[in-house]
mmCIF file of C-alpha atoms in Angstrom:
data_model
loop_
_atom_site.group_PDB
_atom_site.id
_atom_site.type_symbol
_atom_site.label_atom_id
_atom_site.label_comp_id
_atom_site.label_asym_id
_atom_site.label_seq_id
_atom_site.Cartn_x
_atom_site.Cartn_y
_atom_site.Cartn_z
ATOM 1 C CA ARG A 1 -53.834 -51.392 -42.161
ATOM 2 C CA PRO A 2 -53.247 -47.968 -40.640
ATOM 3 C CA HIS A 3 -52.723 -45.056 -42.908
ATOM 4 C CA SER A 4 -49.098 -43.789 -42.872
ATOM 5 C CA ARG A 5 -48.024 -40.314 -43.911
ATOM 6 C CA PRO A 6 -45.298 -40.172 -46.549
ATOM 7 C CA ARG A 7 -42.016 -38.659 -45.378
ATOM 8 C CA HIS A 8 -40.830 -35.425 -46.889
ATOM 9 C CA PRO A 9 -37.864 -35.998 -49.200
ATOM 10 C CA GLY A 10 -35.706 -33.495 -47.292
ATOM 11 C CA ALA A 11 -36.433 -34.872 -43.816
ATOM 12 C CA ARG A 12 -33.355 -37.062 -43.830
ATOM 13 C CA THR A 13 -31.025 -34.139 -44.522
ATOM 14 C CA MET A 14 -32.554 -31.770 -41.956
ATOM 15 C CA LEU A 15 -30.818 -33.202 -38.881
ATOM 16 C CA PRO A 16 -27.250 -33.074 -40.285
ATOM 17 C CA LEU A 17 -27.873 -29.516 -41.404
ATOM 18 C CA LEU A 18 -29.002 -28.445 -37.943
ATOM 19 C CA LEU A 19 -25.921 -30.017 -36.409
ATOM 20 C CA LEU A 20 -23.707 -28.051 -38.750
ATOM 21 C CA LEU A 21 -25.420 -24.816 -37.747
ATOM 22 C CA LEU A 22 -24.792 -25.400 -34.028
ATOM 23 C CA PRO A 23 -21.685 -23.600 -32.690
ATOM 24 C CA THR A 24 -18.817 -25.916 -32.178
ATOM 25 C CA ALA A 25 -17.309 -26.055 -28.693
ATOM 26 C CA HIS A 26 -13.601 -25.327 -28.465
ATOM 27 C CA ALA A 27 -11.589 -26.924 -25.676
ATOM 28 C CA ILE A 28 -9.901 -24.374 -23.423
ATOM 29 C CA VAL A 29 -6.108 -24.653 -23.311
ATOM 30 C CA GLU A 30 -4.695 -25.171 -19.814
ATOM 31 C CA LEU A 31 -1.275 -23.553 -19.524
ATOM 32 C CA THR A 32 1.434 -24.790 -17.189
ATOM 33 C CA TYR A 33 1.918 -21.425 -15.477
ATOM 34 C CA THR A 34 0.877 -21.056 -11.815
ATOM 35 C CA PRO A 35 0.333 -17.546 -10.409
ATOM 36 C CA VAL A 36 2.520 -16.782 -7.385
ATOM 37 C CA LEU A 37 3.076 -14.011 -4.882
ATOM 38 C CA THR A 38 5.963 -11.911 -6.138
ATOM 39 C CA GLN A 39 9.383 -12.679 -4.686
ATOM 40 C CA THR A 40 11.759 -10.484 -6.674
ATOM 41 C CA PRO A 41 12.384 -7.776 -5.811
ATOM 42 C CA PRO A 42 11.184 -8.014 -2.189
ATOM 43 C CA LEU A 43 8.344 -5.553 -1.621
ATOM 44 C CA GLU A 44 6.924 -4.006 1.519
ATOM 45 C CA GLY A 45 3.349 -5.098 2.057
ATOM 46 C CA LEU A 46 3.516 -8.306 0.034
ATOM 47 C CA THR A 47 0.322 -9.204 1.852
ATOM 48 C CA THR A 48 -1.793 -6.839 3.934
ATOM 49 C CA THR A 49 -5.198 -7.164 5.574
ATOM 50 C CA SER A 50 -6.927 -6.537 2.219
ATOM 51 C CA THR A 51 -4.338 -6.837 -0.608
ATOM 52 C CA PHE A 52 -1.627 -9.088 -2.002
ATOM 53 C CA VAL A 53 0.936 -8.725 -4.792
ATOM 54 C CA LEU A 54 1.280 -11.130 -7.726
ATOM 55 C CA ASP A 55 3.840 -11.484 -10.482
ATOM 56 C CA GLN A 56 2.475 -10.464 -13.883
ATOM 57 C CA PRO A 57 1.964 -13.341 -16.337
ATOM 58 C CA ARG A 58 4.844 -12.385 -18.632
ATOM 59 C CA CYS A 59 5.641 -14.757 -21.515
ATOM 60 C CA VAL A 60 2.631 -16.919 -20.639
ATOM 61 C CA PHE A 61 -0.126 -16.117 -23.185
ATOM 62 C CA GLY A 62 1.951 -16.062 -26.346
ATOM 63 C CA GLY A 63 -0.182 -16.467 -29.455
ATOM 64 C CA TYR A 64 -3.336 -14.968 -27.926
ATOM 65 C CA ASP A 65 -2.823 -11.487 -29.291
ATOM 66 C CA ASN A 66 -6.537 -10.758 -29.657
ATOM 67 C CA ALA A 67 -7.544 -12.057 -26.246
ATOM 68 C CA ASP A 68 -8.392 -10.155 -23.061
ATOM 69 C CA ILE A 69 -6.566 -11.583 -20.080
ATOM 70 C CA TRP A 70 -8.533 -11.522 -16.820
ATOM 71 C CA LEU A 71 -7.583 -12.277 -13.254
ATOM 72 C CA VAL A 72 -10.034 -14.568 -11.480
ATOM 73 C CA VAL A 73 -10.074 -14.261 -7.673
ATOM 74 C CA ALA A 74 -11.938 -17.006 -5.849
ATOM 75 C CA LEU A 75 -12.475 -18.342 -2.387
ATOM 76 C CA ASP A 76 -10.256 -21.359 -1.884
ATOM 77 C CA LYS A 77 -13.225 -23.704 -1.503
ATOM 78 C CA ALA A 78 -14.922 -22.347 -4.663
ATOM 79 C CA ALA A 79 -11.989 -22.428 -7.087
ATOM 80 C CA SER A 80 -12.726 -25.900 -8.409
ATOM 81 C CA THR A 81 -16.338 -25.006 -9.252
ATOM 82 C CA PHE A 82 -15.663 -21.752 -11.097
ATOM 83 C CA ASN A 83 -17.463 -21.574 -14.439
ATOM 84 C CA ASN A 84 -14.981 -20.565 -17.170
ATOM 85 C CA THR A 85 -17.819 -19.541 -19.460
ATOM 86 C CA ALA A 86 -19.029 -16.897 -17.007
ATOM 87 C CA GLU A 87 -18.641 -13.453 -18.516
ATOM 88 C CA PRO A 88 -16.857 -10.605 -16.733
ATOM 89 C CA GLY A 89 -18.865 -7.567 -15.698
ATOM 90 C CA THR A 90 -22.006 -9.542 -14.874
ATOM 91 C CA LEU A 91 -23.800 -10.226 -11.604
ATOM 92 C CA GLU A 92 -22.307 -13.717 -11.672
ATOM 93 C CA THR A 93 -18.741 -12.377 -11.512
ATOM 94 C CA SER A 94 -19.238 -8.983 -9.826
ATOM 95 C CA PHE A 95 -16.813 -7.829 -7.156
ATOM 96 C CA GLN A 96 -19.614 -6.126 -5.232
ATOM 97 C CA GLY A 97 -21.258 -9.538 -4.703
ATOM 98 C CA PHE A 98 -18.071 -11.177 -3.388
ATOM 99 C CA PRO A 99 -17.842 -13.357 -1.318
ATOM 100 C CA ASP A 100 -21.577 -13.970 -0.964
ATOM 101 C CA PRO A 101 -23.385 -14.761 -3.200
ATOM 102 C CA VAL A 102 -20.502 -14.427 -5.677
ATOM 103 C CA SER A 103 -17.693 -16.837 -4.762
ATOM 104 C CA ALA A 104 -15.310 -15.746 -7.563
ATOM 105 C CA TYR A 105 -14.991 -12.434 -9.404
ATOM 106 C CA MET A 106 -13.063 -11.242 -12.468
ATOM 107 C CA THR A 107 -10.873 -8.141 -12.513
ATOM 108 C CA LEU A 108 -7.669 -6.503 -13.850
ATOM 109 C CA ASN A 109 -8.332 -7.189 -17.521
ATOM 110 C CA ALA A 110 -5.408 -6.561 -19.880
ATOM 111 C CA THR A 111 -4.225 -7.456 -23.348
ATOM 112 C CA LEU A 112 -1.063 -9.254 -24.339
ATOM 113 C CA ALA A 113 0.488 -5.844 -25.066
ATOM 114 C CA ASN A 114 0.330 -5.106 -21.340
ATOM 115 C CA TYR A 115 2.459 -8.185 -20.617
ATOM 116 C CA PRO A 116 5.313 -7.877 -23.147
ATOM 117 C CA CYS A 117 7.863 -10.635 -23.444
ATOM 118 C CA PRO A 118 10.705 -10.316 -22.720
ATOM 119 C CA LYS A 119 10.274 -7.725 -19.984
ATOM 120 C CA PRO A 120 11.677 -4.306 -20.922
ATOM 121 C CA ALA A 121 14.227 -2.962 -18.475
ATOM 122 C CA GLY A 122 12.683 -0.890 -15.718
ATOM 123 C CA ASP A 123 9.153 -2.244 -16.139
ATOM 124 C CA ILE A 124 7.037 -2.858 -13.044
ATOM 125 C CA THR A 125 6.024 -6.505 -13.362
ATOM 126 C CA VAL A 126 3.663 -6.956 -10.424
ATOM 127 C CA LEU A 127 -0.080 -6.681 -9.818
ATOM 128 C CA ARG A 128 -1.494 -5.530 -6.470
ATOM 129 C CA VAL A 129 -4.816 -7.266 -5.993
ATOM 130 C CA GLY A 130 -7.327 -5.318 -3.889
ATOM 131 C CA SER A 131 -5.845 -1.837 -4.310
ATOM 132 C CA GLU A 132 -8.920 0.094 -5.564
ATOM 133 C CA THR A 133 -11.082 1.545 -2.792
ATOM 134 C CA SER A 134 -13.087 4.103 -4.786
ATOM 135 C CA CYS A 135 -15.154 1.511 -6.673
ATOM 136 C CA ALA A 136 -15.618 -1.056 -3.923
ATOM 137 C CA LYS A 137 -19.338 -0.254 -3.547
ATOM 138 C CA ASP A 138 -19.947 1.094 -7.038
ATOM 139 C CA GLU A 139 -22.166 -1.478 -8.737
ATOM 140 C CA THR A 140 -21.602 0.212 -12.098
ATOM 141 C CA ARG A 141 -18.009 -1.105 -11.932
ATOM 142 C CA PRO A 142 -18.443 -4.846 -11.377
ATOM 143 C CA THR A 143 -14.834 -5.554 -12.414
ATOM 144 C CA CYS A 144 -13.447 -3.343 -9.616
ATOM 145 C CA ASN A 145 -10.122 -4.426 -8.125
ATOM 146 C CA GLY A 146 -11.483 -3.719 -4.671
ATOM 147 C CA PRO A 147 -10.124 -4.571 -1.196
ATOM 148 C CA LEU A 148 -10.501 -8.190 -0.236
ATOM 149 C CA PRO A 149 -13.108 -8.652 2.488
ATOM 150 C CA GLY A 150 -11.233 -11.016 4.799
ATOM 151 C CA PRO A 151 -8.053 -12.993 5.453
ATOM 152 C CA GLY A 152 -8.995 -15.753 3.011
ATOM 153 C CA PRO A 153 -7.653 -18.147 1.935
ATOM 154 C CA TYR A 154 -7.989 -17.186 -1.736
ATOM 155 C CA ARG A 155 -6.868 -18.704 -5.013
ATOM 156 C CA VAL A 156 -6.281 -16.893 -8.312
ATOM 157 C CA LYS A 157 -5.759 -17.747 -11.965
ATOM 158 C CA PHE A 158 -5.479 -15.878 -15.283
ATOM 159 C CA LEU A 159 -8.089 -16.516 -17.959
ATOM 160 C CA ALA A 160 -7.858 -15.445 -21.621
ATOM 161 C CA LEU A 161 -11.113 -14.636 -23.416
ATOM 162 C CA GLN A 162 -11.600 -13.983 -27.125
ATOM 163 C CA GLY A 163 -14.832 -12.082 -27.120
ATOM 164 C CA SER A 164 -16.839 -14.035 -24.583
ATOM 165 C CA GLU A 165 -15.193 -17.379 -25.318
ATOM 166 C CA PRO A 166 -12.491 -18.713 -22.976
ATOM 167 C CA VAL A 167 -9.476 -19.909 -24.940
ATOM 168 C CA ALA A 168 -6.694 -20.370 -22.383
ATOM 169 C CA GLU A 169 -6.167 -20.414 -18.648
ATOM 170 C CA THR A 170 -3.385 -20.845 -16.119
ATOM 171 C CA LYS A 171 -3.436 -23.168 -13.149
ATOM 172 C CA TRP A 172 -4.914 -22.024 -9.862
ATOM 173 C CA SER A 173 -2.447 -20.563 -7.383
ATOM 174 C CA ASP A 174 -1.752 -22.084 -4.006
ATOM 175 C CA PRO A 175 -3.987 -20.755 -1.203
ATOM 176 C CA ILE A 176 -3.150 -17.150 -0.290
ATOM 177 C CA MET A 177 -3.711 -15.954 3.270
ATOM 178 C CA LEU A 178 -3.807 -12.272 4.198
ATOM 179 C CA ARG A 179 -2.741 -10.664 7.438
ATOM 180 C CA THR A 180 -5.194 -10.354 10.295
ATOM 181 C CA ALA A 181 -5.526 -7.067 12.154
ATOM 182 C CA LYS A 182 -5.405 -7.336 15.935
ATOM 183 C CA SER A 183 -8.219 -5.879 17.990
ATOM 184 C CA PRO A 184 -7.060 -3.214 20.491
ATOM 185 C CA ASN A 185 -8.788 -5.188 23.258
ATOM 186 C CA SER A 186 -6.682 -8.231 22.456
ATOM 187 C CA ILE A 187 -3.359 -6.444 22.998
ATOM 188 C CA SER A 188 -2.059 -7.385 26.443
ATOM 189 C CA THR A 189 -0.290 -4.798 28.614
ATOM 190 C CA THR A 190 1.669 -7.554 30.375
ATOM 191 C CA ASP A 191 3.744 -8.561 27.360
ATOM 192 C CA SER A 192 7.498 -8.602 27.767
ATOM 193 C CA GLY A 193 8.971 -5.121 27.508
ATOM 194 C CA HIS A 194 5.593 -3.423 27.941
ATOM 195 C CA SER A 195 4.402 -4.542 31.406
ATOM 196 C CA ALA A 196 2.602 -2.151 33.756
ATOM 197 C CA GLY A 197 5.579 -2.260 36.139
ATOM 198 C CA MET A 198 8.034 -1.260 33.428
ATOM 199 C CA ILE A 199 5.781 1.603 32.356
ATOM 200 C CA ALA A 200 5.578 2.887 35.972
ATOM 201 C CA ILE A 201 9.350 2.686 36.455
ATOM 202 C CA THR A 202 9.976 4.500 33.181
ATOM 203 C CA THR A 203 7.557 7.269 34.190
ATOM 204 C CA ILE A 204 9.186 7.751 37.621
ATOM 205 C CA LEU A 205 12.670 7.867 36.138
ATOM 206 C CA SER A 206 11.547 10.435 33.592
ATOM 207 C CA ILE A 207 10.122 12.689 36.331
ATOM 208 C CA LEU A 208 13.284 12.400 38.457
ATOM 209 C CA PHE A 209 15.453 13.206 35.468
ATOM 210 C CA ALA A 210 13.355 16.292 34.722
ATOM 211 C CA ILE A 211 13.690 17.506 38.341
ATOM 212 C CA LEU A 212 17.453 16.941 38.307
ATOM 213 C CA LEU A 213 17.807 18.796 35.030
ATOM 214 C CA ALA A 214 15.763 21.743 36.336
ATOM 215 C CA GLY A 215 17.905 21.956 39.466
ATOM 216 C CA LEU A 216 21.090 21.908 37.406
ATOM 217 C CA VAL A 217 19.832 24.710 35.187
ATOM 218 C CA ALA A 218 18.838 26.812 38.230
ATOM 219 C CA MET A 219 22.273 26.291 39.797
ATOM 220 C CA LEU A 220 24.039 27.403 36.622
ATOM 221 C CA VAL A 221 21.877 30.525 36.450
ATOM 222 C CA PHE A 222 22.636 31.373 40.097
ATOM 223 C CA TRP A 223 26.380 30.956 39.667
ATOM 224 C CA GLY A 224 26.304 33.079 36.550
ATOM 225 C CA SER A 225 24.542 35.941 38.315
ATOM 226 C CA GLU A 226 27.034 35.884 41.225
ATOM 227 C CA SER A 227 29.970 36.073 38.867
ATOM 228 C CA CYS A 228 28.531 39.045 37.003
ATOM 229 C CA GLY A 229 27.781 40.912 40.278
ATOM 230 C CA GLY A 230 31.407 40.733 41.527
ATOM 231 C CA SER A 231 32.835 42.128 38.356
ATOM 232 C CA SER A 232 30.456 45.098 38.321
ATOM 233 C CA THR A 233 31.406 46.511 41.795
ATOM 234 C CA PHE A 234 33.229 49.839 41.513
ATOM 235 C CA SER A 235 35.014 51.595 44.407
ATOM 236 C CA LYS A 236 34.426 55.255 44.930
ATOM 237 C CA PRO A 237 37.355 57.228 43.510
ATOM 238 C CA GLU A 238 39.374 59.319 45.935
ATOM 239 C CA SER A 239 38.979 63.071 45.693
ATOM 240 C CA VAL A 240 41.867 64.857 44.081
ATOM 241 C CA THR A 241 43.064 68.043 45.716
ATOM 242 C CA VAL A 242 44.608 70.602 43.419
ATOM 243 C CA ARG A 243 46.713 73.241 45.100
ATOM 244 C CA ARG A 244 46.873 76.747 43.806
ATOM 245 C CA TYR A 245 50.297 78.199 43.347
ATOM 246 C CA ASN A 246 51.158 81.898 42.917
ATOM 247 C CA THR A 247 54.169 82.885 40.928
ATOM 248 C CA HIS A 248 55.874 85.330 43.328
ATOM 249 C CA HIS A 249 58.255 86.845 40.859
ATOM 250 C CA VAL A 250 55.309 88.015 38.758
ATOM 251 C CA TYR A 251 53.933 90.195 41.573
ATOM 252 C CA ASP A 252 57.355 91.653 42.275
ATOM 253 C CA GLN A 253 57.466 93.361 38.914
ATOM 254 C CA PRO A 254 55.937 96.850 38.782
ATOM 255 C CA ALA A 255 54.517 96.359 35.284
ATOM 256 C CA ALA A 256 52.452 93.416 36.394
ATOM 257 C CA ARG A 257 50.452 95.586 38.813
ATOM 258 C CA LEU A 258 49.338 97.972 36.074
#
């Protein structure tokens, strides 16, 4: 009969104790809010070639006073595979690595105090994603809100973290497409209103108008000089003859000769 080692009396209680020491996993709360491009009030540049404007998540994260609220920006195709446990400010979520090899980055962190509910009058309640250019290549700022590298499509969501633990998240937005800049070589000169023929006609008419205007100005100057010359002609005055008269009765008096 083989020799068997006696079990330690505390062996049976070791496993339950280890299980109690393991951190318990908390389920992340999925909120019903869906981020959207802002609609009110209408803004210029709602989407550009490198930015877009979102509504702030007001009255969404109530009860998470101690949480940091992050915006997650992802490629449309990578949104479903984003790891909620990824920490912001790491190589895994760095803006400078987006979109390759990083397919989703975290930026625009705020606290619940930054999103008061209800909204105070006069508050700006939008977020412009992609507005920071100074940190776009600065690897010491991995949470930079830098310009988006292409037209997309992108999806975004807000994620609340308490410490490094995710506690609540919104739904992903619908796909967001940015504007595409046209190449100068792709702009046709034969488009309506800008054809080569129209440009030539406009140029000729402009030259003719300039010549006509110059002739009119010259004619006005000539007529003005003629008018001034006629008014400045003076006729030579006639000579005035003054006769000398002698008073005869003066010479007839003897006293006048003395």
